[in-house]
Amino acid sequence: MLRLVYAAADAALVARHPGVGNESGLVMDAACLGVPLIVSDHYPVLTGRLRGQPWALTFPVGAPDGLADVLHTVIRQPPVQPGLEAPCLLGMRTADEQADFLTHTFASLRTKESRC
């Protein structure tokens, strides 16, 4: 149900403390659902992947004025929606890759002796 709310959003805002590198599923959900991102620059790897993308805006972590500027930009000119390449750009596996991973993982678990 929550993903339906994400999908209806004009943009998704992700702000974290400096050094927090682990993202919630919101970044990936937004990319998959075609929702533009507004992200603090708390995680350089993510910021690097988003740099130059017309569907992603960043602002300096801990800078309320920077966030306000980005929000004003979104109001004046809403960003475009992410395309089908967005999840791949963020390192997310395609549906086929995910299915292949789960199939191989399950198969390897079945061949190991059960501990129960």
Short mmCIF file of C-alpha atoms in Angstrom, two decimals:
data_model
loop_
_atom_site.label_atom_id
_atom_site.label_comp_id
_atom_site.label_asym_id
_atom_site.label_seq_id
_atom_site.Cartn_x
_atom_site.Cartn_y
_atom_site.Cartn_z
CA MET A 1 0.00 0.00 0.00
CA LEU A 2 2.83 2.40 0.84
CA ARG A 3 4.30 1.98 -2.64
CA LEU A 4 1.03 3.26 -4.10
CA VAL A 5 1.54 6.46 -2.10
CA TYR A 6 5.14 6.72 -3.37
CA ALA A 7 3.98 6.20 -6.96
CA ALA A 8 1.47 9.06 -6.68
CA ALA A 9 4.06 11.52 -5.35
CA ASP A 10 5.44 14.43 -7.36
CA ALA A 11 8.89 13.68 -5.89
CA ALA A 12 10.49 11.70 -3.07
CA LEU A 13 12.67 13.43 -0.48
CA VAL A 14 15.50 11.47 1.15
CA ALA A 15 17.55 13.32 3.77
CA ARG A 16 20.03 11.60 6.07
CA HIS A 17 22.81 12.48 8.48
CA PRO A 18 26.34 12.68 7.02
CA GLY A 19 28.01 9.32 6.55
CA VAL A 20 24.82 7.26 6.46
CA GLY A 21 25.44 5.07 3.44
CA ASN A 22 22.64 2.60 3.75
CA GLU A 23 19.51 3.75 1.98
CA SER A 24 15.96 2.79 2.69
CA GLY A 25 13.98 1.23 -0.10
CA LEU A 26 12.56 4.65 -0.93
CA VAL A 27 15.36 5.51 -3.38
CA MET A 28 14.92 2.24 -5.28
CA ASP A 29 11.12 2.40 -5.09
CA ALA A 30 11.14 5.94 -6.47
CA ALA A 31 13.42 4.95 -9.34
CA CYS A 32 11.28 1.92 -10.19
CA LEU A 33 8.02 3.82 -9.91
CA GLY A 34 9.13 6.81 -12.00
CA VAL A 35 9.18 9.30 -9.13
CA PRO A 36 11.81 12.08 -9.21
CA LEU A 37 14.24 12.21 -6.29
CA ILE A 38 15.39 14.98 -3.98
CA VAL A 39 18.36 13.63 -2.03
CA SER A 40 20.83 15.05 0.47
CA ASP A 41 24.48 14.52 -0.42
CA HIS A 42 25.03 12.35 2.67
CA TYR A 43 26.20 9.32 0.67
CA PRO A 44 28.80 10.16 -2.01
CA VAL A 45 28.25 6.92 -3.94
CA LEU A 46 24.55 7.66 -4.38
CA THR A 47 25.18 11.34 -5.10
CA GLY A 48 27.69 10.33 -7.76
CA ARG A 49 25.20 8.03 -9.45
CA LEU A 50 22.52 10.71 -9.43
CA ARG A 51 24.74 13.56 -10.63
CA GLY A 52 23.55 14.91 -13.96
CA GLN A 53 20.28 12.99 -13.95
CA PRO A 54 17.38 15.30 -14.86
CA TRP A 55 15.08 13.40 -12.47
CA ALA A 56 17.29 13.83 -9.40
CA LEU A 57 18.17 16.93 -7.39
CA THR A 58 20.65 16.99 -4.53
CA PHE A 59 21.30 19.40 -1.70
CA PRO A 60 24.04 19.69 0.93
CA VAL A 61 23.37 17.57 4.00
CA GLY A 62 22.55 19.68 7.07
CA ALA A 63 21.87 22.78 4.96
CA PRO A 64 18.26 23.92 5.34
CA ASP A 65 18.81 26.73 2.85
CA GLY A 66 20.03 24.21 0.28
CA LEU A 67 16.94 22.10 0.80
CA ALA A 68 14.72 25.18 0.49
CA ASP A 69 16.45 26.11 -2.79
CA VAL A 70 15.89 22.62 -4.21
CA LEU A 71 12.24 22.64 -3.16
CA HIS A 72 11.76 26.01 -4.84
CA THR A 73 13.34 24.57 -7.99
CA VAL A 74 10.89 21.66 -7.90
CA ILE A 75 7.97 24.06 -7.54
CA ARG A 76 9.14 26.30 -10.40
CA GLN A 77 10.13 23.48 -12.74
CA PRO A 78 9.24 19.95 -11.66
CA PRO A 79 11.88 17.38 -12.60
CA VAL A 80 11.16 14.81 -15.27
CA GLN A 81 10.23 11.30 -14.27
CA PRO A 82 12.99 8.68 -14.15
CA GLY A 83 13.09 6.43 -17.19
CA LEU A 84 13.32 2.67 -17.35
CA GLU A 85 17.12 2.86 -16.99
CA ALA A 86 16.95 4.49 -13.53
CA PRO A 87 16.92 1.31 -11.40
CA CYS A 88 19.91 -0.08 -13.31
CA LEU A 89 21.77 3.21 -12.89
CA LEU A 90 21.31 2.88 -9.13
CA GLY A 91 22.63 -0.67 -9.13
CA MET A 92 19.30 -2.44 -8.83
CA ARG A 93 19.00 -5.80 -10.53
CA THR A 94 16.45 -6.25 -13.27
CA ALA A 95 13.46 -8.49 -12.62
CA ASP A 96 15.12 -11.27 -14.63
CA GLU A 97 18.36 -10.90 -12.67
CA GLN A 98 16.47 -10.97 -9.37
CA ALA A 99 14.57 -14.10 -10.41
CA ASP A 100 17.81 -15.78 -11.52
CA PHE A 101 19.49 -14.90 -8.21
CA LEU A 102 16.59 -16.25 -6.16
CA THR A 103 16.36 -19.41 -8.25
CA HIS A 104 20.07 -20.16 -7.86
CA THR A 105 20.03 -19.32 -4.17
CA PHE A 106 17.04 -21.58 -3.53
CA ALA A 107 18.59 -24.39 -5.56
CA SER A 108 21.84 -24.18 -3.58
CA LEU A 109 19.88 -24.29 -0.31
CA ARG A 110 17.98 -27.38 -1.43
CA THR A 111 21.20 -29.27 -2.15
CA LYS A 112 22.60 -28.64 1.33
CA GLU A 113 21.70 -31.09 4.05
CA SER A 114 18.78 -29.92 6.15
CA ARG A 115 19.61 -29.09 9.76
CA CYS A 116 16.03 -29.56 10.99
#
